[in-house]
């Protein structure tokens, strides 16, 4: 949901593996975090604002979405 309570849930038909990551960017496109892919991402440590996530399966960019 937007806004979130601190946990972001991702849905995908792609099965994520050991080499899959998510990068989180702030509104100025500054990288604020890079984490191992998981269906649930805890973003409670981020300040309020607009963020973008980049899904990187096996070192290839899959999609960039605004959260």
PDB file of N, CA and C in Angstrom:
ATOM      1  N   UNK A   1       0.821  -1.209   0.000  1.00  0.00           N
ATOM      2  CA  UNK A   1       0.000   0.000   0.000  1.00  0.00           C
ATOM      3  C   UNK A   1       0.853   1.256   0.000  1.00  0.00           C
ATOM      4  N   UNK A   2       0.294   2.314  -0.448  1.00  0.00           N
ATOM      5  CA  UNK A   2       1.000   3.579  -0.485  1.00  0.00           C
ATOM      6  C   UNK A   2       0.158   4.602   0.267  1.00  0.00           C
ATOM      7  N   UNK A   3       0.521   5.133   1.387  1.00  0.00           N
ATOM      8  CA  UNK A   3       1.808   4.857   2.064  1.00  0.00           C
ATOM      9  C   UNK A   3       1.816   3.492   2.736  1.00  0.00           C
ATOM     10  N   UNK A   4       2.996   3.041   3.081  1.00  0.00           N
ATOM     11  CA  UNK A   4       3.143   1.729   3.698  1.00  0.00           C
ATOM     12  C   UNK A   4       3.352   1.856   5.199  1.00  0.00           C
ATOM     13  N   UNK A   5       3.081   0.773   5.881  1.00  0.00           N
ATOM     14  CA  UNK A   5       3.306   0.748   7.333  1.00  0.00           C
ATOM     15  C   UNK A   5       4.735   0.337   7.659  1.00  0.00           C
ATOM     16  N   UNK A   6       5.548   0.097   6.640  1.00  0.00           N
ATOM     17  CA  UNK A   6       6.943  -0.249   6.857  1.00  0.00           C
ATOM     18  C   UNK A   6       7.377  -1.525   6.177  1.00  0.00           C
ATOM     19  N   UNK A   7       6.419  -2.335   5.733  1.00  0.00           N
ATOM     20  CA  UNK A   7       6.754  -3.569   5.025  1.00  0.00           C
ATOM     21  C   UNK A   7       6.111  -3.521   3.646  1.00  0.00           C
ATOM     22  N   UNK A   8       6.935  -3.676   2.632  1.00  0.00           N
ATOM     23  CA  UNK A   8       6.486  -3.653   1.249  1.00  0.00           C
ATOM     24  C   UNK A   8       6.454  -5.093   0.740  1.00  0.00           C
ATOM     25  N   UNK A   9       5.313  -5.524   0.209  1.00  0.00           N
ATOM     26  CA  UNK A   9       5.185  -6.876  -0.325  1.00  0.00           C
ATOM     27  C   UNK A   9       5.200  -6.827  -1.844  1.00  0.00           C
ATOM     28  N   UNK A  10       6.048  -7.649  -2.444  1.00  0.00           N
ATOM     29  CA  UNK A  10       6.175  -7.693  -3.896  1.00  0.00           C
ATOM     30  C   UNK A  10       5.545  -8.967  -4.436  1.00  0.00           C
ATOM     31  N   UNK A  11       4.839  -8.824  -5.555  1.00  0.00           N
ATOM     32  CA  UNK A  11       4.266  -9.978  -6.238  1.00  0.00           C
ATOM     33  C   UNK A  11       4.887 -10.076  -7.618  1.00  0.00           C
ATOM     34  N   UNK A  12       5.282 -11.286  -8.000  1.00  0.00           N
ATOM     35  CA  UNK A  12       5.890 -11.494  -9.304  1.00  0.00           C
ATOM     36  C   UNK A  12       5.739 -12.948  -9.704  1.00  0.00           C
ATOM     37  N   UNK A  13       5.656 -13.184 -11.000  1.00  0.00           N
ATOM     38  CA  UNK A  13       5.647 -14.559 -11.491  1.00  0.00           C
ATOM     39  C   UNK A  13       7.065 -15.110 -11.573  1.00  0.00           C
ATOM     40  N   UNK A  14       8.050 -14.216 -11.453  1.00  0.00           N
ATOM     41  CA  UNK A  14       9.463 -14.619 -11.481  1.00  0.00           C
ATOM     42  C   UNK A  14       9.839 -15.241 -10.141  1.00  0.00           C
ATOM     43  N   UNK A  15      10.539 -16.360 -10.176  1.00  0.00           N
ATOM     44  CA  UNK A  15      11.041 -16.976  -8.945  1.00  0.00           C
ATOM     45  C   UNK A  15      12.428 -16.401  -8.692  1.00  0.00           C
ATOM     46  N   UNK A  16      12.573 -15.689  -7.592  1.00  0.00           N
ATOM     47  CA  UNK A  16      13.821 -15.013  -7.312  1.00  0.00           C
ATOM     48  C   UNK A  16      14.845 -15.960  -6.717  1.00  0.00           C
ATOM     49  N   UNK A  17      16.086 -15.780  -7.125  1.00  0.00           N
ATOM     50  CA  UNK A  17      17.159 -16.656  -6.688  1.00  0.00           C
ATOM     51  C   UNK A  17      18.202 -15.942  -5.853  1.00  0.00           C
ATOM     52  N   UNK A  18      19.303 -16.621  -5.651  1.00  0.00           N
ATOM     53  CA  UNK A  18      20.373 -16.146  -4.776  1.00  0.00           C
ATOM     54  C   UNK A  18      21.058 -14.889  -5.293  1.00  0.00           C
ATOM     55  N   UNK A  19      21.059 -14.667  -6.601  1.00  0.00           N
ATOM     56  CA  UNK A  19      21.743 -13.513  -7.188  1.00  0.00           C
ATOM     57  C   UNK A  19      20.814 -12.351  -7.502  1.00  0.00           C
ATOM     58  N   UNK A  20      19.609 -12.365  -6.944  1.00  0.00           N
ATOM     59  CA  UNK A  20      18.627 -11.321  -7.226  1.00  0.00           C
ATOM     60  C   UNK A  20      18.618 -10.276  -6.109  1.00  0.00           C
ATOM     61  N   UNK A  21      18.586  -9.001  -6.503  1.00  0.00           N
ATOM     62  CA  UNK A  21      18.631  -7.897  -5.551  1.00  0.00           C
ATOM     63  C   UNK A  21      17.586  -6.852  -5.879  1.00  0.00           C
ATOM     64  N   UNK A  22      17.336  -5.994  -4.904  1.00  0.00           N
ATOM     65  CA  UNK A  22      16.500  -4.815  -5.088  1.00  0.00           C
ATOM     66  C   UNK A  22      17.326  -3.611  -4.656  1.00  0.00           C
ATOM     67  N   UNK A  23      17.333  -2.584  -5.486  1.00  0.00           N
ATOM     68  CA  UNK A  23      17.959  -1.318  -5.120  1.00  0.00           C
ATOM     69  C   UNK A  23      16.843  -0.318  -4.858  1.00  0.00           C
ATOM     70  N   UNK A  24      16.995   0.468  -3.799  1.00  0.00           N
ATOM     71  CA  UNK A  24      16.009   1.490  -3.443  1.00  0.00           C
ATOM     72  C   UNK A  24      16.663   2.856  -3.628  1.00  0.00           C
ATOM     73  N   UNK A  25      15.979   3.722  -4.380  1.00  0.00           N
ATOM     74  CA  UNK A  25      16.482   5.063  -4.686  1.00  0.00           C
ATOM     75  C   UNK A  25      15.516   6.107  -4.127  1.00  0.00           C
ATOM     76  N   UNK A  26      16.073   7.249  -3.696  1.00  0.00           N
ATOM     77  CA  UNK A  26      15.204   8.342  -3.257  1.00  0.00           C
ATOM     78  C   UNK A  26      14.747   9.137  -4.486  1.00  0.00           C
ATOM     79  N   UNK A  27      14.002  10.205  -4.259  1.00  0.00           N
ATOM     80  CA  UNK A  27      13.414  10.964  -5.374  1.00  0.00           C
ATOM     81  C   UNK A  27      14.459  11.665  -6.246  1.00  0.00           C
ATOM     82  N   UNK A  28      15.691  11.831  -5.737  1.00  0.00           N
ATOM     83  CA  UNK A  28      16.763  12.416  -6.549  1.00  0.00           C
ATOM     84  C   UNK A  28      17.594  11.320  -7.221  1.00  0.00           C
ATOM     85  N   UNK A  29      17.102  10.074  -7.145  1.00  0.00           N
ATOM     86  CA  UNK A  29      17.727   8.893  -7.732  1.00  0.00           C
ATOM     87  C   UNK A  29      19.074   8.545  -7.091  1.00  0.00           C
ATOM     88  N   UNK A  30      19.219   8.927  -5.817  1.00  0.00           N
ATOM     89  CA  UNK A  30      20.389   8.532  -5.034  1.00  0.00           C
ATOM     90  C   UNK A  30      20.096   7.157  -4.432  1.00  0.00           C
ATOM     91  N   UNK A  31      21.039   6.221  -4.597  1.00  0.00           N
ATOM     92  CA  UNK A  31      20.883   4.888  -4.047  1.00  0.00           C
ATOM     93  C   UNK A  31      20.899   4.961  -2.523  1.00  0.00           C
ATOM     94  N   UNK A  32      19.836   4.463  -1.886  1.00  0.00           N
ATOM     95  CA  UNK A  32      19.767   4.499  -0.418  1.00  0.00           C
ATOM     96  C   UNK A  32      19.899   3.117   0.207  1.00  0.00           C
ATOM     97  N   UNK A  33      19.666   2.063  -0.583  1.00  0.00           N
ATOM     98  CA  UNK A  33      19.808   0.708  -0.032  1.00  0.00           C
ATOM     99  C   UNK A  33      19.841  -0.299  -1.172  1.00  0.00           C
ATOM    100  N   UNK A  34      20.564  -1.393  -0.947  1.00  0.00           N
ATOM    101  CA  UNK A  34      20.592  -2.526  -1.870  1.00  0.00           C
ATOM    102  C   UNK A  34      20.428  -3.762  -1.008  1.00  0.00           C
ATOM    103  N   UNK A  35      19.387  -4.525  -1.284  1.00  0.00           N
ATOM    104  CA  UNK A  35      19.098  -5.684  -0.442  1.00  0.00           C
ATOM    105  C   UNK A  35      18.829  -6.914  -1.296  1.00  0.00           C
ATOM    106  N   UNK A  36      19.048  -8.055  -0.691  1.00  0.00           N
ATOM    107  CA  UNK A  36      18.771  -9.328  -1.348  1.00  0.00           C
ATOM    108  C   UNK A  36      17.264  -9.452  -1.552  1.00  0.00           C
ATOM    109  N   UNK A  37      16.875  -9.955  -2.714  1.00  0.00           N
ATOM    110  CA  UNK A  37      15.466 -10.061  -3.068  1.00  0.00           C
ATOM    111  C   UNK A  37      14.704 -10.936  -2.093  1.00  0.00           C
ATOM    112  N   UNK A  38      13.530 -10.453  -1.719  1.00  0.00           N
ATOM    113  CA  UNK A  38      12.626 -11.153  -0.835  1.00  0.00           C
ATOM    114  C   UNK A  38      11.228 -10.659  -1.174  1.00  0.00           C
ATOM    115  N   UNK A  39      10.204 -11.450  -0.934  1.00  0.00           N
ATOM    116  CA  UNK A  39       8.837 -11.007  -1.213  1.00  0.00           C
ATOM    117  C   UNK A  39       8.387  -9.897  -0.284  1.00  0.00           C
ATOM    118  N   UNK A  40       8.974  -9.821   0.905  1.00  0.00           N
ATOM    119  CA  UNK A  40       8.643  -8.767   1.857  1.00  0.00           C
ATOM    120  C   UNK A  40       9.899  -7.966   2.163  1.00  0.00           C
ATOM    121  N   UNK A  41       9.788  -6.648   2.024  1.00  0.00           N
ATOM    122  CA  UNK A  41      10.933  -5.764   2.244  1.00  0.00           C
ATOM    123  C   UNK A  41      10.578  -4.783   3.349  1.00  0.00           C
ATOM    124  N   UNK A  42      11.392  -4.755   4.383  1.00  0.00           N
ATOM    125  CA  UNK A  42      11.180  -3.830   5.486  1.00  0.00           C
ATOM    126  C   UNK A  42      11.800  -2.488   5.108  1.00  0.00           C
ATOM    127  N   UNK A  43      10.951  -1.471   4.942  1.00  0.00           N
ATOM    128  CA  UNK A  43      11.437  -0.135   4.594  1.00  0.00           C
ATOM    129  C   UNK A  43      11.127   0.873   5.707  1.00  0.00           C
ATOM    130  N   UNK A  44      10.894   0.363   6.908  1.00  0.00           N
ATOM    131  CA  UNK A  44      10.546   1.243   8.026  1.00  0.00           C
ATOM    132  C   UNK A  44      11.700   2.172   8.414  1.00  0.00           C
ATOM    133  N   UNK A  45      12.920   1.837   8.000  1.00  0.00           N
ATOM    134  CA  UNK A  45      14.076   2.673   8.324  1.00  0.00           C
ATOM    135  C   UNK A  45      14.200   3.883   7.400  1.00  0.00           C
ATOM    136  N   UNK A  46      13.395   3.944   6.341  1.00  0.00           N
ATOM    137  CA  UNK A  46      13.467   5.072   5.404  1.00  0.00           C
ATOM    138  C   UNK A  46      12.624   6.238   5.900  1.00  0.00           C
ATOM    139  N   UNK A  47      13.112   7.452   5.645  1.00  0.00           N
ATOM    140  CA  UNK A  47      12.334   8.648   5.966  1.00  0.00           C
ATOM    141  C   UNK A  47      11.123   8.719   5.047  1.00  0.00           C
ATOM    142  N   UNK A  48      10.097   9.423   5.473  1.00  0.00           N
ATOM    143  CA  UNK A  48       8.914   9.613   4.633  1.00  0.00           C
ATOM    144  C   UNK A  48       9.330  10.280   3.330  1.00  0.00           C
ATOM    145  N   UNK A  49       8.753   9.860   2.225  1.00  0.00           N
ATOM    146  CA  UNK A  49       9.085  10.452   0.937  1.00  0.00           C
ATOM    147  C   UNK A  49       8.748   9.517  -0.199  1.00  0.00           C
ATOM    148  N   UNK A  50       9.195   9.889  -1.382  1.00  0.00           N
ATOM    149  CA  UNK A  50       8.970   9.096  -2.584  1.00  0.00           C
ATOM    150  C   UNK A  50      10.240   8.310  -2.879  1.00  0.00           C
ATOM    151  N   UNK A  51      10.062   7.020  -3.138  1.00  0.00           N
ATOM    152  CA  UNK A  51      11.192   6.143  -3.429  1.00  0.00           C
ATOM    153  C   UNK A  51      10.893   5.316  -4.666  1.00  0.00           C
ATOM    154  N   UNK A  52      11.938   4.856  -5.297  1.00  0.00           N
ATOM    155  CA  UNK A  52      11.840   3.972  -6.444  1.00  0.00           C
ATOM    156  C   UNK A  52      12.602   2.695  -6.127  1.00  0.00           C
ATOM    157  N   UNK A  53      12.085   1.568  -6.613  1.00  0.00           N
ATOM    158  CA  UNK A  53      12.825   0.320  -6.446  1.00  0.00           C
ATOM    159  C   UNK A  53      13.200  -0.212  -7.823  1.00  0.00           C
ATOM    160  N   UNK A  54      14.390  -0.769  -7.898  1.00  0.00           N
ATOM    161  CA  UNK A  54      14.873  -1.398  -9.112  1.00  0.00           C
ATOM    162  C   UNK A  54      15.076  -2.867  -8.789  1.00  0.00           C
ATOM    163  N   UNK A  55      14.370  -3.730  -9.493  1.00  0.00           N
ATOM    164  CA  UNK A  55      14.494  -5.173  -9.297  1.00  0.00           C
ATOM    165  C   UNK A  55      15.576  -5.665 -10.252  1.00  0.00           C
ATOM    166  N   UNK A  56      16.585  -6.336  -9.688  1.00  0.00           N
ATOM    167  CA  UNK A  56      17.727  -6.789 -10.476  1.00  0.00           C
ATOM    168  C   UNK A  56      17.881  -8.297 -10.323  1.00  0.00           C
ATOM    169  N   UNK A  57      17.224  -9.071 -11.206  1.00  0.00           N
ATOM    170  CA  UNK A  57      17.388 -10.523 -11.138  1.00  0.00           C
ATOM    171  C   UNK A  57      18.673 -10.943 -11.856  1.00  0.00           C
ATOM    172  N   UNK A  58      19.533 -11.637 -11.138  1.00  0.00           N
ATOM    173  CA  UNK A  58      20.779 -12.176 -11.699  1.00  0.00           C
ATOM    174  C   UNK A  58      21.567 -11.117 -12.468  1.00  0.00           C
ATOM    175  N   UNK A  59      21.699  -9.925 -11.871  1.00  0.00           N
ATOM    176  CA  UNK A  59      22.492  -8.803 -12.397  1.00  0.00           C
ATOM    177  C   UNK A  59      21.935  -8.176 -13.672  1.00  0.00           C
ATOM    178  N   UNK A  60      20.647  -8.363 -13.970  1.00  0.00           N
ATOM    179  CA  UNK A  60      19.996  -7.707 -15.098  1.00  0.00           C
ATOM    180  C   UNK A  60      18.808  -6.908 -14.575  1.00  0.00           C
ATOM    181  N   UNK A  61      18.613  -5.676 -15.054  1.00  0.00           N
ATOM    182  CA  UNK A  61      17.502  -4.844 -14.593  1.00  0.00           C
ATOM    183  C   UNK A  61      16.194  -5.404 -15.127  1.00  0.00           C
ATOM    184  N   UNK A  62      15.252  -5.655 -14.219  1.00  0.00           N
ATOM    185  CA  UNK A  62      13.947  -6.184 -14.600  1.00  0.00           C
ATOM    186  C   UNK A  62      12.929  -5.067 -14.753  1.00  0.00           C
ATOM    187  N   UNK A  63      12.847  -4.193 -13.735  1.00  0.00           N
ATOM    188  CA  UNK A  63      11.847  -3.127 -13.752  1.00  0.00           C
ATOM    189  C   UNK A  63      12.162  -2.108 -12.679  1.00  0.00           C
ATOM    190  N   UNK A  64      11.844  -0.845 -12.946  1.00  0.00           N
ATOM    191  CA  UNK A  64      11.966   0.223 -11.965  1.00  0.00           C
ATOM    192  C   UNK A  64      10.557   0.741 -11.697  1.00  0.00           C
ATOM    193  N   UNK A  65      10.155   0.766 -10.410  1.00  0.00           N
ATOM    194  CA  UNK A  65       8.820   1.236 -10.057  1.00  0.00           C
ATOM    195  C   UNK A  65       8.891   2.238  -8.913  1.00  0.00           C
ATOM    196  N   UNK A  66       7.953   3.173  -8.914  1.00  0.00           N
ATOM    197  CA  UNK A  66       7.839   4.167  -7.850  1.00  0.00           C
ATOM    198  C   UNK A  66       7.078   3.538  -6.698  1.00  0.00           C
ATOM    199  N   UNK A  67       7.572   3.734  -5.461  1.00  0.00           N
ATOM    200  CA  UNK A  67       6.862   3.216  -4.283  1.00  0.00           C
ATOM    201  C   UNK A  67       6.474   4.337  -3.366  1.00  0.00           C
TER     202      UNK A  67
END
